[in-house]
Amino acid sequence: MYPRSFADGDGDGMGDLSGITGRLPHLVDLGVDAVWLTPFYPSPGFDHGYDVADYRGVDPAHGSLDHFDVLVTEAHRLGLRVIIDIVPNHTSSHHPWFREAVADPSSPRRDYYLWRDPAPDGGPPHNVVSFFGGSAWAPDPGGSGQYYCHLFLPEQPDLDWSNPAVLDEFDAILTFWCERGVDGFRIDVANSLTKDPWFRDNPQLRTTEGVADPIDLFLCFEHRYDIDQNSNVAVFRRWNRLVAGHGALLLGEVGLVDPVRLARYHDQGAAIHRTFYLEPPGWRWEPLRLRDGIRGFHLASPGSVAWTIDNHDSARSASRFGGGDRGRLRSLTVTTLMAGLGGMLFLWQGQELGLENGVIAPEDLTDPISTRNPGATAGRDVTRTPMPWDDGPNNGFTTAGRAWLHAQPRDPADTVAGQRGVEGSWLERHRRLLVLRREHPELWTEPLQWLDTDAGLLMTYRRGDTIVTANLDEYPTTLPLPPGAWTVAFSSDNGTHEPTGSAIEVPPETALVVVPST
Ligand code: BGC
């Protein structure tokens, strides 16, 4: 969940920790086991909290450490685990470390960051580009003439992970939160921490002239020297040992498209425990890519992938997959397929309602990706609009006149109150899927066997006596069943489907969970 947009407990228009605590029962009803909170730390908010100014606090806009303790205690009482976001690649430019590094170049803090002299022409020392647009090098605000590296905004200077003092700082930060009772850490941009020690230029694949969109700019280069350096994994082996004593989970945001490279970050359980597979949240409805990507990542890292099709950085899958009920069905179909693949399954807040993108007036956009790159992209605000709880003012998110991110109200049928208890609603279907996952523990304990042998778009696997099948095609397809009597325990389209003889017809773009009839 995105604390800014989940629930506002104190009525100031900004989501906060007490709001989250008050809404935990919704998560329990839905049947989730754990919640991941994106950053709530003190932050000037240039990247809405991913620019951390103090790793051991709570931003006053979201509450206090006391509110955090209450949240954790209540979550644990309800049987929910709490995973917090840790942002190790960069700090905020307002962090005392960076302030000191700029104010006093002879201070030990200077070496917490990555400084280089300018190129011979006086420009940036290296051709690496920022994920948020433009060069990833900014001039020292202290006027030394040097540049510092920032893979994201200039207000997010990158830490130097070759400096042992930085490693020690983060050991202490992780320990601080473990001792406060957190159950795990989602590691932001885990594959970018260490950089090429010589800062060589990345090979350029095509011209950057006229390229406005940050993602397109990023794709103009082969990222050989800025991300995914082998030395990254050593950081997480160290963290793995550190959190082991607390039983905490390491969950990595590792943005790689090569399943074998991603598997290095697990190091067979000795580094990051679970890593997100981040391509699906970027995809439109592309059945072949979905099929090959999901299969490839499952085979390379069985049991270690964190599966999701939605997150706080991507347009919502219901919209990307075509919008309307068709987009929503496709979204739940892929989620159903992912539900039994092992590892972890994540839902992004509002996904359980089948939400499409929020509608925001251009002047109300806040994401730096859109505000700093005019005309480039709609940015991430569309997925971050406040959670719609009911059909009251601001859909029950806040009692303030206006939410921090102003969007068109949601239809009453798209709210929690409008779907709770309504047979066949998207909320009830998601809940049913999660209940089923608990009722059939073989979905995560028994060995997984892929059953689809042809090159079609029907993806099918079996775990113990449970069969999960997803038809990504726009035509119905027939699935032959093993001998025995079978029945459908779940269908993403909420229809009634039963086998005929020794086969079952799987409707277009629908997933079924098939179990032995009792
Ligand atoms: C987070 C983004 C954030 C970026 C910089 C990520 O990948 O998910 O929301 O803007 O890291 O911290």
Coordinates of N, CA and C in Angstrom, one line a residue, residues 210-384:
G210 N 15.9 14.3 -29.2 CA 14.5 14.4 -29.3 C 13.8 13.4 -28.4
V211 N 14.5 12.7 -27.6 CA 13.8 11.7 -26.7 C 13.4 12.4 -25.4
A212 N 12.1 12.5 -25.2 CA 11.6 13.2 -24.0 C 11.3 12.2 -22.9
D213 N 10.7 11.1 -23.2 CA 10.3 10.2 -22.1 C 11.5 9.6 -21.4
P214 N 11.5 9.6 -20.1 CA 12.6 9.1 -19.3 C 12.9 7.6 -19.6
I215 N 11.8 6.8 -19.8 CA 12.0 5.4 -20.0 C 12.6 5.2 -21.4
D216 N 12.1 6.0 -22.4 CA 12.7 5.9 -23.8 C 14.2 6.3 -23.7
L217 N 14.5 7.3 -22.9 CA 15.9 7.7 -22.8 C 16.8 6.6 -22.2
F218 N 16.2 6.0 -21.2 CA 16.9 4.9 -20.5 C 17.2 3.8 -21.5
L219 N 16.3 3.5 -22.4 CA 16.4 2.4 -23.3 C 17.4 2.8 -24.5
C220 N 17.9 4.0 -24.5 CA 18.9 4.3 -25.6 C 20.2 3.8 -25.2
F221 N 20.4 3.2 -24.0 CA 21.7 2.8 -23.6 C 21.7 1.3 -23.1
E222 N 22.8 0.7 -23.2 CA 23.0 -0.6 -22.6 C 23.5 -0.3 -21.2
H223 N 22.8 -0.8 -20.2 CA 23.2 -0.4 -18.8 C 24.2 -1.3 -18.2
R224 N 25.4 -1.3 -18.8 CA 26.4 -2.2 -18.4 C 27.1 -1.8 -17.1
Y225 N 27.2 -0.5 -16.9 CA 28.1 0.0 -15.8 C 27.3 0.7 -14.7
D226 N 26.0 0.9 -14.8 CA 25.3 1.6 -13.7 C 24.5 0.6 -12.9
I227 N 23.8 -0.3 -13.5 CA 22.9 -1.2 -12.7 C 23.4 -2.6 -12.8
D228 N 22.9 -3.4 -11.9 CA 23.2 -4.9 -11.9 C 24.6 -5.3 -11.9
Q229 N 25.4 -4.6 -11.1 CA 26.9 -5.0 -11.0 C 26.9 -6.2 -10.0
N230 N 27.8 -7.1 -10.3 CA 27.9 -8.3 -9.5 C 28.1 -8.0 -8.0
S231 N 28.8 -6.9 -7.8 CA 29.1 -6.6 -6.4 C 27.8 -6.3 -5.5
N232 N 26.7 -6.1 -6.2 CA 25.4 -5.8 -5.4 C 25.1 -7.0 -4.5
V233 N 25.3 -8.2 -5.0 CA 24.8 -9.4 -4.3 C 25.4 -9.5 -2.9
A234 N 26.7 -9.1 -2.8 CA 27.4 -9.2 -1.6 C 26.7 -8.4 -0.5
V235 N 26.2 -7.2 -0.8 CA 25.4 -6.4 0.2 C 24.3 -7.2 0.8
F236 N 23.6 -8.0 -0.1 CA 22.4 -8.7 0.4 C 22.8 -10.0 1.1
R237 N 23.9 -10.6 0.8 CA 24.4 -11.7 1.6 C 24.6 -11.2 3.1
R238 N 25.2 -10.1 3.2 CA 25.4 -9.5 4.5 C 24.1 -9.2 5.2
W239 N 23.1 -8.6 4.5 CA 21.8 -8.3 5.1 C 21.1 -9.6 5.5
N240 N 21.2 -10.6 4.6 CA 20.6 -11.9 4.9 C 21.0 -12.4 6.3
R241 N 22.3 -12.3 6.5 CA 22.8 -12.8 7.8 C 22.3 -11.9 9.0
L242 N 22.3 -10.6 8.6 CA 21.8 -9.7 9.7 C 20.4 -9.9 10.1
V243 N 19.5 -10.1 9.1 CA 18.1 -10.2 9.5 C 17.7 -11.6 10.0
A244 N 18.6 -12.6 9.7 CA 18.3 -14.0 10.1 C 17.9 -14.1 11.6
G245 N 18.6 -13.4 12.4 CA 18.4 -13.4 13.8 C 17.0 -12.9 14.2
H246 N 16.5 -12.1 13.3 CA 15.2 -11.5 13.7 C 14.0 -12.1 12.9
G247 N 14.4 -13.1 12.1 CA 13.3 -13.8 11.3 C 12.7 -12.9 10.2
A248 N 13.4 -11.8 9.8 CA 12.8 -10.9 8.9 C 13.0 -11.3 7.4
L249 N 12.1 -10.8 6.6 CA 12.2 -11.2 5.1 C 12.9 -10.1 4.3
L250 N 13.7 -10.5 3.4 CA 14.2 -9.5 2.4 C 13.5 -9.7 1.1
L251 N 12.8 -8.6 0.6 CA 12.0 -8.7 -0.6 C 12.6 -7.6 -1.5
G252 N 13.1 -8.0 -2.7 CA 13.9 -7.1 -3.5 C 13.1 -6.6 -4.7
E253 N 13.2 -5.3 -4.9 CA 12.8 -4.7 -6.2 C 14.0 -4.8 -7.1
V254 N 14.0 -5.8 -7.9 CA 15.1 -6.1 -8.8 C 14.6 -6.0 -10.2
G255 N 14.8 -4.9 -10.9 CA 14.2 -4.6 -12.2 C 15.0 -5.3 -13.3
L256 N 15.0 -6.6 -13.4 CA 15.8 -7.2 -14.5 C 14.8 -8.0 -15.4
V257 N 15.1 -8.1 -16.6 CA 14.3 -8.9 -17.5 C 14.8 -10.2 -17.8
D258 N 16.0 -10.5 -17.3 CA 16.7 -11.8 -17.6 C 16.5 -12.7 -16.3
P259 N 15.7 -13.7 -16.4 CA 15.4 -14.5 -15.2 C 16.7 -15.1 -14.5
V260 N 17.7 -15.4 -15.3 CA 18.9 -16.0 -14.8 C 19.7 -14.9 -14.0
R261 N 19.7 -13.7 -14.5 CA 20.4 -12.7 -13.7 C 19.7 -12.4 -12.4
L262 N 18.3 -12.4 -12.5 CA 17.6 -12.1 -11.3 C 17.8 -13.2 -10.2
A263 N 18.0 -14.4 -10.7 CA 18.2 -15.5 -9.7 C 19.4 -15.3 -8.9
R264 N 20.4 -14.6 -9.5 CA 21.7 -14.4 -8.7 C 21.3 -13.7 -7.4
Y265 N 20.3 -12.8 -7.4 CA 20.0 -12.1 -6.2 C 19.4 -12.9 -5.0
H266 N 18.9 -14.1 -5.4 CA 18.5 -15.0 -4.3 C 19.7 -15.8 -3.8
D267 N 20.6 -16.1 -4.7 CA 21.8 -16.9 -4.3 C 21.3 -18.1 -3.4
Q268 N 20.4 -18.8 -3.9 CA 19.8 -20.0 -3.3 C 19.5 -19.7 -1.8
G269 N 18.9 -18.6 -1.5 CA 18.4 -18.3 -0.2 C 19.4 -17.6 0.7
A270 N 20.6 -17.4 0.1 CA 21.7 -16.7 1.0 C 21.7 -15.2 0.8
A271 N 20.9 -14.7 -0.1 CA 20.9 -13.2 -0.3 C 19.4 -12.7 -0.1
I272 N 18.8 -12.2 -1.1 CA 17.4 -11.7 -1.0 C 16.4 -12.9 -1.0
H273 N 15.5 -12.9 -0.1 CA 14.6 -14.1 -0.1 C 13.6 -14.2 -1.2
R274 N 13.0 -13.0 -1.5 CA 12.0 -13.0 -2.6 C 12.3 -11.8 -3.5
T275 N 12.2 -11.9 -4.8 CA 12.4 -10.7 -5.6 C 11.2 -10.6 -6.5
F276 N 10.8 -9.3 -6.7 CA 9.7 -9.0 -7.6 C 10.1 -9.3 -9.0
Y277 N 9.2 -9.8 -9.8 CA 9.4 -9.9 -11.2 C 8.6 -8.7 -11.8
L278 N 9.4 -7.7 -12.3 CA 8.7 -6.4 -12.5 C 8.3 -6.1 -13.9
E279 N 8.4 -7.1 -14.8 CA 7.9 -6.8 -16.2 C 6.4 -6.7 -16.2
P280 N 5.7 -7.7 -15.6 CA 4.2 -7.7 -15.8 C 3.6 -6.4 -15.4
P281 N 4.0 -5.7 -14.4 CA 3.3 -4.4 -14.1 C 3.5 -3.3 -15.2
G282 N 4.4 -3.6 -16.1 CA 4.6 -2.7 -17.2 C 3.9 -3.0 -18.5
W283 N 3.4 -4.3 -18.5 CA 2.8 -4.8 -19.8 C 1.4 -4.3 -20.1
R284 N 1.1 -4.2 -21.4 CA -0.2 -4.1 -21.8 C -0.7 -5.6 -22.0
W285 N -1.9 -5.8 -22.6 CA -2.3 -7.2 -22.8 C -1.5 -7.8 -23.9
E286 N -0.5 -8.6 -23.6 CA 0.4 -9.2 -24.6 C 0.6 -10.6 -24.1
P287 N -0.4 -11.5 -24.5 CA -0.4 -12.9 -24.0 C 0.9 -13.6 -24.2
L288 N 1.5 -13.4 -25.4 CA 2.8 -14.2 -25.6 C 3.8 -13.8 -24.6
R289 N 4.0 -12.5 -24.4 CA 5.0 -12.0 -23.4 C 4.7 -12.5 -22.0
L290 N 3.4 -12.4 -21.7 CA 3.0 -12.9 -20.4 C 3.3 -14.3 -20.2
R291 N 3.0 -15.1 -21.2 CA 3.2 -16.6 -21.1 C 4.7 -16.9 -20.9
D292 N 5.5 -16.3 -21.8 CA 6.9 -16.6 -21.8 C 7.6 -16.0 -20.6
G293 N 7.2 -14.8 -20.2 CA 7.9 -14.2 -19.1 C 7.6 -14.9 -17.8
I294 N 6.3 -15.2 -17.6 CA 5.9 -15.8 -16.3 C 6.6 -17.2 -16.2
R295 N 6.5 -18.0 -17.3 CA 7.1 -19.3 -17.3 C 8.6 -19.2 -17.0
G296 N 9.3 -18.3 -17.7 CA 10.8 -18.2 -17.6 C 11.2 -17.8 -16.2
F297 N 10.5 -16.9 -15.6 CA 10.9 -16.5 -14.3 C 10.6 -17.6 -13.2
H298 N 9.5 -18.3 -13.5 CA 9.1 -19.3 -12.5 C 10.2 -20.4 -12.6
L299 N 10.6 -20.8 -13.8 CA 11.6 -21.9 -14.0 C 12.9 -21.5 -13.4
A300 N 13.3 -20.2 -13.6 CA 14.6 -19.8 -13.1 C 14.7 -19.7 -11.6
S301 N 13.6 -19.3 -10.9 CA 13.6 -19.1 -9.5 C 12.4 -19.7 -8.8
P302 N 12.2 -21.0 -8.9 CA 10.9 -21.5 -8.4 C 10.9 -21.2 -6.9
G303 N 9.7 -20.7 -6.5 CA 9.6 -20.4 -5.0 C 10.2 -19.1 -4.5
S304 N 10.9 -18.4 -5.4 CA 11.5 -17.2 -4.9 C 11.0 -15.9 -5.5
V305 N 10.1 -16.0 -6.4 CA 9.6 -14.8 -7.1 C 8.4 -14.2 -6.3
A306 N 8.4 -12.8 -6.2 CA 7.3 -12.1 -5.7 C 6.5 -11.7 -7.0
W307 N 5.3 -12.3 -7.1 CA 4.5 -12.1 -8.3 C 3.5 -10.9 -8.2
T308 N 3.4 -10.1 -9.2 CA 2.4 -9.0 -9.1 C 2.2 -8.5 -10.5
I309 N 1.0 -8.0 -10.8 CA 0.8 -7.3 -12.1 C 0.6 -5.8 -11.9
D310 N 0.6 -5.4 -10.6 CA 0.3 -4.0 -10.4 C 1.2 -3.5 -9.2
N311 N 1.6 -2.2 -9.3 CA 2.2 -1.6 -8.1 C 2.1 -0.1 -8.2
H312 N 2.7 0.6 -7.3 CA 2.6 2.0 -7.2 C 3.3 2.8 -8.3
D313 N 4.0 2.1 -9.2 CA 4.8 2.7 -10.2 C 4.2 2.5 -11.6
S314 N 3.1 1.8 -11.7 CA 2.6 1.5 -13.0 C 1.1 1.8 -13.2
A315 N 0.7 2.1 -14.4 CA -0.7 2.3 -14.6 C -1.4 1.0 -14.2
R316 N -2.6 1.1 -13.9 CA -3.3 -0.1 -13.3 C -3.6 -1.2 -14.4
S317 N -3.4 -2.4 -14.0 CA -3.6 -3.5 -15.0 C -4.9 -3.5 -15.7
A318 N -6.0 -3.2 -14.9 CA -7.3 -3.2 -15.5 C -7.4 -2.2 -16.7
S319 N -6.6 -1.1 -16.6 CA -6.6 -0.2 -17.7 C -5.6 -0.6 -18.8
R320 N -4.4 -1.1 -18.4 CA -3.4 -1.5 -19.4 C -3.9 -2.7 -20.2
F321 N -4.8 -3.5 -19.6 CA -5.2 -4.7 -20.2 C -6.5 -4.4 -21.0
G322 N -6.8 -3.2 -21.3 CA -7.9 -2.9 -22.2 C -9.1 -2.1 -21.6
G323 N -9.1 -2.0 -20.2 CA -10.1 -1.3 -19.6 C -11.5 -2.0 -19.5
G324 N -12.4 -1.4 -18.7 CA -13.7 -2.0 -18.6 C -13.7 -3.4 -18.0
D325 N -14.8 -4.1 -18.1 CA -14.8 -5.5 -17.5 C -13.9 -6.4 -18.1
R326 N -13.6 -6.2 -19.4 CA -12.6 -7.1 -20.1 C -11.2 -6.9 -19.5
G327 N -10.8 -5.7 -19.2 CA -9.5 -5.4 -18.6 C -9.4 -6.0 -17.2
R328 N -10.5 -5.9 -16.5 CA -10.5 -6.4 -15.1 C -10.5 -7.9 -15.1
L329 N -11.2 -8.5 -16.0 CA -11.2 -10.0 -16.0 C -9.7 -10.4 -16.4
R330 N -9.1 -9.8 -17.4 CA -7.8 -10.2 -17.7 C -6.8 -10.1 -16.5
S331 N -7.0 -9.0 -15.8 CA -6.2 -8.8 -14.6 C -6.3 -9.9 -13.6
L332 N -7.6 -10.3 -13.3 CA -7.8 -11.3 -12.3 C -7.3 -12.7 -12.9
T333 N -7.4 -12.9 -14.2 CA -7.0 -14.1 -14.8 C -5.5 -14.3 -14.6
V334 N -4.7 -13.3 -14.8 CA -3.3 -13.4 -14.6 C -3.0 -13.5 -13.1
T335 N -3.7 -12.8 -12.3 CA -3.5 -13.0 -10.8 C -3.7 -14.4 -10.4
T336 N -4.8 -15.0 -10.9 CA -5.1 -16.4 -10.5 C -4.0 -17.3 -10.9
L337 N -3.5 -17.1 -12.1 CA -2.4 -17.9 -12.6 C -1.2 -17.8 -11.6
M338 N -0.9 -16.5 -11.2 CA 0.2 -16.3 -10.3 C 0.0 -16.8 -8.9
A339 N -1.2 -17.0 -8.5 CA -1.5 -17.3 -7.1 C -1.0 -18.6 -6.7
G340 N -0.8 -19.6 -7.6 CA -0.2 -20.9 -7.2 C 1.2 -21.1 -7.6
L341 N 1.9 -20.1 -8.1 CA 3.2 -20.3 -8.6 C 4.3 -20.4 -7.6
G342 N 3.9 -20.2 -6.3 CA 4.9 -20.2 -5.2 C 5.5 -18.9 -5.0
G343 N 6.5 -18.8 -4.2 CA 7.0 -17.4 -3.9 C 5.9 -16.6 -3.1
M344 N 5.7 -15.4 -3.5 CA 4.7 -14.6 -2.9 C 3.8 -14.0 -4.0
L345 N 2.6 -13.7 -3.6 CA 1.6 -13.0 -4.5 C 1.3 -11.7 -3.9
F346 N 1.5 -10.6 -4.6 CA 1.1 -9.3 -4.1 C 0.0 -8.7 -4.9
L347 N -1.0 -8.0 -4.2 CA -2.0 -7.2 -4.8 C -1.7 -5.8 -4.4
W348 N -1.9 -4.9 -5.3 CA -1.6 -3.5 -5.1 C -3.0 -2.9 -4.6
Q349 N -3.0 -1.9 -3.7 CA -4.2 -1.4 -3.1 C -5.2 -1.0 -4.2
G350 N -6.4 -1.4 -4.1 CA -7.4 -1.1 -5.1 C -7.5 -2.1 -6.3
Q351 N -6.5 -2.9 -6.4 CA -6.5 -4.0 -7.4 C -7.7 -5.0 -7.1
E352 N -7.9 -5.2 -5.8 CA -8.9 -6.1 -5.4 C -10.3 -5.6 -5.8
L353 N -10.4 -4.3 -6.1 CA -11.7 -3.7 -6.6 C -11.8 -3.7 -8.1
G354 N -10.8 -4.2 -8.8 CA -10.7 -4.1 -10.2 C -10.6 -2.6 -10.7
L355 N -10.0 -1.8 -9.9 CA -9.9 -0.4 -10.2 C -9.1 -0.1 -11.5
E356 N -9.6 0.8 -12.3 CA -8.9 1.3 -13.5 C -8.1 2.5 -13.0
N357 N -7.4 3.1 -13.9 CA -6.6 4.3 -13.5 C -7.5 5.4 -13.0
G358 N -7.0 6.2 -12.1 CA -7.7 7.4 -11.6 C -7.6 8.5 -12.7
V359 N -8.6 9.4 -12.7 CA -8.6 10.4 -13.7 C -8.2 11.8 -13.0
I360 N -7.2 12.4 -13.5 CA -6.6 13.5 -12.8 C -6.4 14.7 -13.8
A361 N -6.8 15.9 -13.4 CA -6.6 17.0 -14.4 C -5.1 17.3 -14.5
P362 N -4.7 17.7 -15.7 CA -3.2 17.9 -15.9 C -2.6 18.8 -14.8
E363 N -3.4 19.8 -14.4 CA -2.8 20.8 -13.4 C -2.7 20.2 -12.0
D364 N -3.3 19.0 -11.8 CA -3.2 18.4 -10.5 C -2.2 17.3 -10.4
L365 N -1.5 17.0 -11.5 CA -0.4 16.0 -11.5 C 0.7 16.4 -10.5
T366 N 1.2 15.4 -9.8 CA 2.3 15.7 -8.8 C 3.5 14.8 -9.0
D367 N 3.5 13.8 -9.8 CA 4.6 12.9 -10.0 C 5.7 13.6 -10.7
P368 N 7.0 13.6 -10.2 CA 8.0 14.3 -10.9 C 8.3 13.8 -12.3
I369 N 7.9 12.5 -12.5 CA 8.1 12.0 -13.9 C 7.3 12.8 -14.9
S370 N 6.1 13.2 -14.5 CA 5.3 14.0 -15.4 C 5.6 15.5 -15.2
T371 N 5.7 16.0 -14.0 CA 5.9 17.4 -13.8 C 7.2 17.9 -14.3
R372 N 8.3 17.0 -14.3 CA 9.6 17.5 -14.7 C 9.9 17.1 -16.2
N373 N 9.0 16.4 -16.8 CA 9.3 16.0 -18.2 C 8.0 16.3 -19.0
P374 N 7.7 17.6 -19.2 CA 6.4 18.0 -19.8 C 6.2 17.2 -21.1
G375 N 5.0 16.7 -21.2 CA 4.6 16.1 -22.5 C 5.1 14.7 -22.6
A376 N 5.9 14.2 -21.6 CA 6.6 12.9 -21.8 C 5.7 11.8 -21.4
T377 N 5.0 11.8 -20.3 CA 4.2 10.6 -19.9 C 3.2 11.1 -18.8
A378 N 2.2 10.3 -18.6 CA 1.2 10.7 -17.6 C 1.7 10.4 -16.2
G379 N 2.9 9.7 -16.1 CA 3.5 9.5 -14.8 C 2.7 8.5 -14.0
R380 N 3.0 8.4 -12.7 CA 2.5 7.4 -11.8 C 1.3 7.8 -11.0
D381 N 0.9 9.0 -11.1 CA -0.2 9.5 -10.3 C -1.5 8.7 -10.5
V382 N -1.7 8.2 -11.8 CA -2.9 7.6 -12.1 C -3.2 6.3 -11.3
T383 N -2.1 5.7 -10.8 CA -2.3 4.5 -10.0 C -2.4 4.8 -8.5
R384 N -1.9 6.1 -8.2 CA -1.8 6.4 -6.8 C -2.9 7.2 -6.2

